[in-house]
Amino acid sequence: SVTSFKLSSNILDGGAVLHQSIRLASANSSYGYQMIAFVHPDATECAPHFLNLGYDVQIRDTPFNESAIPNPELVAAQRVSCCGAKEYIKLYSY
């Protein structure tokens, strides 16, 4: 998942390496694979780059409204990770 994007970041290198690793690992497999990049609306500038790397890009917002959480401790807990509540776009992979 991509929650923010700067062209100078290494995220594209990581995406390319991941795709190549999966492609090589699945070369002798009877199973296929699909590379999907879940991209937050704040990071849509990266979409064309991931498309060029062979990813299916899906623009997805945080799957819940953070302001609708009534418990202030749960809201504060969303600030623990680097990306806050945006990290939850990974849930779309399930």
mmCIF file with all atom_site columns, C-alpha atoms in Angstrom:
data_model
loop_
_atom_site.group_PDB
_atom_site.id
_atom_site.type_symbol
_atom_site.label_atom_id
_atom_site.label_alt_id
_atom_site.label_comp_id
_atom_site.label_asym_id
_atom_site.label_entity_id
_atom_site.label_seq_id
_atom_site.pdbx_PDB_ins_code
_atom_site.Cartn_x
_atom_site.Cartn_y
_atom_site.Cartn_z
_atom_site.occupancy
_atom_site.B_iso_or_equiv
_atom_site.pdbx_formal_charge
_atom_site.auth_seq_id
_atom_site.auth_comp_id
_atom_site.auth_asym_id
_atom_site.auth_atom_id
_atom_site.pdbx_PDB_model_num
ATOM 1  C CA . SER A 1 1  ? 0.000   0.000   0.000   1.00 0.00 ? 1  SER A CA 1
ATOM 2  C CA . VAL A 1 2  ? 1.121   3.540   -0.716  1.00 0.00 ? 2  VAL A CA 1
ATOM 3  C CA . THR A 1 3  ? -0.059  6.278   1.618   1.00 0.00 ? 3  THR A CA 1
ATOM 4  C CA . SER A 1 4  ? 2.208   9.119   0.499   1.00 0.00 ? 4  SER A CA 1
ATOM 5  C CA . PHE A 1 5  ? 4.602   9.649   -2.372  1.00 0.00 ? 5  PHE A CA 1
ATOM 6  C CA . LYS A 1 6  ? 7.685   11.652  -3.270  1.00 0.00 ? 6  LYS A CA 1
ATOM 7  C CA . LEU A 1 7  ? 9.404   10.860  -6.547  1.00 0.00 ? 7  LEU A CA 1
ATOM 8  C CA . SER A 1 8  ? 12.748  10.894  -4.739  1.00 0.00 ? 8  SER A CA 1
ATOM 9  C CA . SER A 1 9  ? 11.659  8.111   -2.371  1.00 0.00 ? 9  SER A CA 1
ATOM 10 C CA . ASN A 1 10 ? 12.734  4.489   -2.742  1.00 0.00 ? 10 ASN A CA 1
ATOM 11 C CA . ILE A 1 11 ? 9.178   3.183   -2.924  1.00 0.00 ? 11 ILE A CA 1
ATOM 12 C CA . LEU A 1 12 ? 9.379   2.602   -6.681  1.00 0.00 ? 12 LEU A CA 1
ATOM 13 C CA . ASP A 1 13 ? 12.631  0.670   -6.290  1.00 0.00 ? 13 ASP A CA 1
ATOM 14 C CA . GLY A 1 14 ? 10.982  -1.470  -3.627  1.00 0.00 ? 14 GLY A CA 1
ATOM 15 C CA . GLY A 1 15 ? 7.938   -2.051  -5.829  1.00 0.00 ? 15 GLY A CA 1
ATOM 16 C CA . ALA A 1 16 ? 10.118  -3.082  -8.759  1.00 0.00 ? 16 ALA A CA 1
ATOM 17 C CA . VAL A 1 17 ? 12.214  -5.457  -6.643  1.00 0.00 ? 17 VAL A CA 1
ATOM 18 C CA . LEU A 1 18 ? 9.100   -7.007  -5.085  1.00 0.00 ? 18 LEU A CA 1
ATOM 19 C CA . HIS A 1 19 ? 7.513   -7.573  -8.491  1.00 0.00 ? 19 HIS A CA 1
ATOM 20 C CA . GLN A 1 20 ? 10.674  -9.134  -9.917  1.00 0.00 ? 20 GLN A CA 1
ATOM 21 C CA . SER A 1 21 ? 11.060  -11.398 -6.866  1.00 0.00 ? 21 SER A CA 1
ATOM 22 C CA . ILE A 1 22 ? 7.487   -12.643 -7.145  1.00 0.00 ? 22 ILE A CA 1
ATOM 23 C CA . ARG A 1 23 ? 7.806   -13.102 -10.909 1.00 0.00 ? 23 ARG A CA 1
ATOM 24 C CA . LEU A 1 24 ? 10.931  -15.221 -10.491 1.00 0.00 ? 24 LEU A CA 1
ATOM 25 C CA . ALA A 1 25 ? 9.508   -17.207 -7.572  1.00 0.00 ? 25 ALA A CA 1
ATOM 26 C CA . SER A 1 26 ? 6.351   -18.043 -9.492  1.00 0.00 ? 26 SER A CA 1
ATOM 27 C CA . ALA A 1 27 ? 8.099   -18.975 -12.754 1.00 0.00 ? 27 ALA A CA 1
ATOM 28 C CA . ASN A 1 28 ? 7.834   -22.706 -12.053 1.00 0.00 ? 28 ASN A CA 1
ATOM 29 C CA . SER A 1 29 ? 4.576   -22.545 -10.139 1.00 0.00 ? 29 SER A CA 1
ATOM 30 C CA . SER A 1 30 ? 1.217   -23.757 -11.344 1.00 0.00 ? 30 SER A CA 1
ATOM 31 C CA . TYR A 1 31 ? -0.307  -20.689 -9.690  1.00 0.00 ? 31 TYR A CA 1
ATOM 32 C CA . GLY A 1 32 ? -0.485  -17.227 -11.170 1.00 0.00 ? 32 GLY A CA 1
ATOM 33 C CA . TYR A 1 33 ? -0.090  -13.934 -9.419  1.00 0.00 ? 33 TYR A CA 1
ATOM 34 C CA . GLN A 1 34 ? -1.338  -10.383 -9.707  1.00 0.00 ? 34 GLN A CA 1
ATOM 35 C CA . MET A 1 35 ? 0.513   -7.355  -8.464  1.00 0.00 ? 35 MET A CA 1
ATOM 36 C CA . ILE A 1 36 ? -1.873  -4.879  -6.840  1.00 0.00 ? 36 ILE A CA 1
ATOM 37 C CA . ALA A 1 37 ? -0.921  -1.506  -5.388  1.00 0.00 ? 37 ALA A CA 1
ATOM 38 C CA . PHE A 1 38 ? -3.456  0.007   -3.014  1.00 0.00 ? 38 PHE A CA 1
ATOM 39 C CA . VAL A 1 39 ? -2.888  3.737   -3.219  1.00 0.00 ? 39 VAL A CA 1
ATOM 40 C CA . HIS A 1 40 ? -4.345  6.350   -0.882  1.00 0.00 ? 40 HIS A CA 1
ATOM 41 C CA . PRO A 1 41 ? -5.874  9.407   -2.609  1.00 0.00 ? 41 PRO A CA 1
ATOM 42 C CA . ASP A 1 42 ? -3.064  11.511  -1.088  1.00 0.00 ? 42 ASP A CA 1
ATOM 43 C CA . ALA A 1 43 ? -0.520  9.542   -3.153  1.00 0.00 ? 43 ALA A CA 1
ATOM 44 C CA . THR A 1 44 ? -2.131  9.299   -6.592  1.00 0.00 ? 44 THR A CA 1
ATOM 45 C CA . GLU A 1 45 ? 0.956   10.817  -8.270  1.00 0.00 ? 45 GLU A CA 1
ATOM 46 C CA . CYS A 1 46 ? 2.597   7.386   -7.937  1.00 0.00 ? 46 CYS A CA 1
ATOM 47 C CA . ALA A 1 47 ? -0.155  5.551   -9.859  1.00 0.00 ? 47 ALA A CA 1
ATOM 48 C CA . PRO A 1 48 ? 1.379   5.892   -13.349 1.00 0.00 ? 48 PRO A CA 1
ATOM 49 C CA . HIS A 1 49 ? 4.731   4.688   -12.045 1.00 0.00 ? 49 HIS A CA 1
ATOM 50 C CA . PHE A 1 50 ? 3.214   1.550   -10.518 1.00 0.00 ? 50 PHE A CA 1
ATOM 51 C CA . LEU A 1 51 ? 1.207   0.918   -13.689 1.00 0.00 ? 51 LEU A CA 1
ATOM 52 C CA . ASN A 1 52 ? 4.491   1.026   -15.627 1.00 0.00 ? 52 ASN A CA 1
ATOM 53 C CA . LEU A 1 53 ? 5.899   -1.553  -13.209 1.00 0.00 ? 53 LEU A CA 1
ATOM 54 C CA . GLY A 1 54 ? 3.013   -3.905  -14.029 1.00 0.00 ? 54 GLY A CA 1
ATOM 55 C CA . TYR A 1 55 ? 0.817   -3.291  -11.001 1.00 0.00 ? 55 TYR A CA 1
ATOM 56 C CA . ASP A 1 56 ? -2.957  -3.050  -10.972 1.00 0.00 ? 56 ASP A CA 1
ATOM 57 C CA . VAL A 1 57 ? -3.408  0.265   -9.150  1.00 0.00 ? 57 VAL A CA 1
ATOM 58 C CA . GLN A 1 58 ? -6.458  0.702   -6.941  1.00 0.00 ? 58 GLN A CA 1
ATOM 59 C CA . ILE A 1 59 ? -7.066  4.121   -5.395  1.00 0.00 ? 59 ILE A CA 1
ATOM 60 C CA . ARG A 1 60 ? -8.629  3.508   -1.987  1.00 0.00 ? 60 ARG A CA 1
ATOM 61 C CA . ASP A 1 61 ? -9.409  5.808   0.900   1.00 0.00 ? 61 ASP A CA 1
ATOM 62 C CA . THR A 1 62 ? -9.174  4.830   4.556   1.00 0.00 ? 62 THR A CA 1
ATOM 63 C CA . PRO A 1 63 ? -11.939 2.222   5.046   1.00 0.00 ? 63 PRO A CA 1
ATOM 64 C CA . PHE A 1 64 ? -13.567 4.062   7.937   1.00 0.00 ? 64 PHE A CA 1
ATOM 65 C CA . ASN A 1 65 ? -14.299 7.597   9.054   1.00 0.00 ? 65 ASN A CA 1
ATOM 66 C CA . GLU A 1 66 ? -11.815 8.349   11.815  1.00 0.00 ? 66 GLU A CA 1
ATOM 67 C CA . SER A 1 67 ? -13.968 11.194  13.148  1.00 0.00 ? 67 SER A CA 1
ATOM 68 C CA . ALA A 1 68 ? -16.797 8.691   13.738  1.00 0.00 ? 68 ALA A CA 1
ATOM 69 C CA . ILE A 1 69 ? -14.755 6.804   16.348  1.00 0.00 ? 69 ILE A CA 1
ATOM 70 C CA . PRO A 1 70 ? -16.272 7.737   19.731  1.00 0.00 ? 70 PRO A CA 1
ATOM 71 C CA . ASN A 1 71 ? -13.358 6.534   21.857  1.00 0.00 ? 71 ASN A CA 1
ATOM 72 C CA . PRO A 1 72 ? -10.575 9.182   22.031  1.00 0.00 ? 72 PRO A CA 1
ATOM 73 C CA . GLU A 1 73 ? -8.013  6.535   23.007  1.00 0.00 ? 73 GLU A CA 1
ATOM 74 C CA . LEU A 1 74 ? -8.723  4.588   19.802  1.00 0.00 ? 74 LEU A CA 1
ATOM 75 C CA . VAL A 1 75 ? -8.390  7.774   17.785  1.00 0.00 ? 75 VAL A CA 1
ATOM 76 C CA . ALA A 1 76 ? -5.046  8.508   19.451  1.00 0.00 ? 76 ALA A CA 1
ATOM 77 C CA . ALA A 1 77 ? -3.889  4.955   18.709  1.00 0.00 ? 77 ALA A CA 1
ATOM 78 C CA . GLN A 1 78 ? -4.204  5.688   14.983  1.00 0.00 ? 78 GLN A CA 1
ATOM 79 C CA . ARG A 1 79 ? -1.262  8.093   15.325  1.00 0.00 ? 79 ARG A CA 1
ATOM 80 C CA . VAL A 1 80 ? 1.170   5.370   16.447  1.00 0.00 ? 80 VAL A CA 1
ATOM 81 C CA . SER A 1 81 ? 2.241   4.204   12.986  1.00 0.00 ? 81 SER A CA 1
ATOM 82 C CA . CYS A 1 82 ? 4.051   6.283   10.406  1.00 0.00 ? 82 CYS A CA 1
ATOM 83 C CA . CYS A 1 83 ? 0.951   6.786   8.295   1.00 0.00 ? 83 CYS A CA 1
ATOM 84 C CA . GLY A 1 84 ? -1.814  6.898   10.877  1.00 0.00 ? 84 GLY A CA 1
ATOM 85 C CA . ALA A 1 85 ? -5.229  5.636   9.855   1.00 0.00 ? 85 ALA A CA 1
ATOM 86 C CA . LYS A 1 86 ? -4.124  5.535   6.195   1.00 0.00 ? 86 LYS A CA 1
ATOM 87 C CA . GLU A 1 87 ? -2.355  2.260   7.058   1.00 0.00 ? 87 GLU A CA 1
ATOM 88 C CA . TYR A 1 88 ? -5.750  0.565   7.106   1.00 0.00 ? 88 TYR A CA 1
ATOM 89 C CA . ILE A 1 89 ? -6.011  0.616   3.301   1.00 0.00 ? 89 ILE A CA 1
ATOM 90 C CA . LYS A 1 90 ? -4.119  -2.680  3.549   1.00 0.00 ? 90 LYS A CA 1
ATOM 91 C CA . LEU A 1 91 ? -7.406  -4.218  4.702   1.00 0.00 ? 91 LEU A CA 1
ATOM 92 C CA . TYR A 1 92 ? -8.618  -4.048  1.095   1.00 0.00 ? 92 TYR A CA 1
ATOM 93 C CA . SER A 1 93 ? -6.258  -6.905  0.288   1.00 0.00 ? 93 SER A CA 1
ATOM 94 C CA . TYR A 1 94 ? -8.485  -9.261  2.255   1.00 0.00 ? 94 TYR A CA 1
#
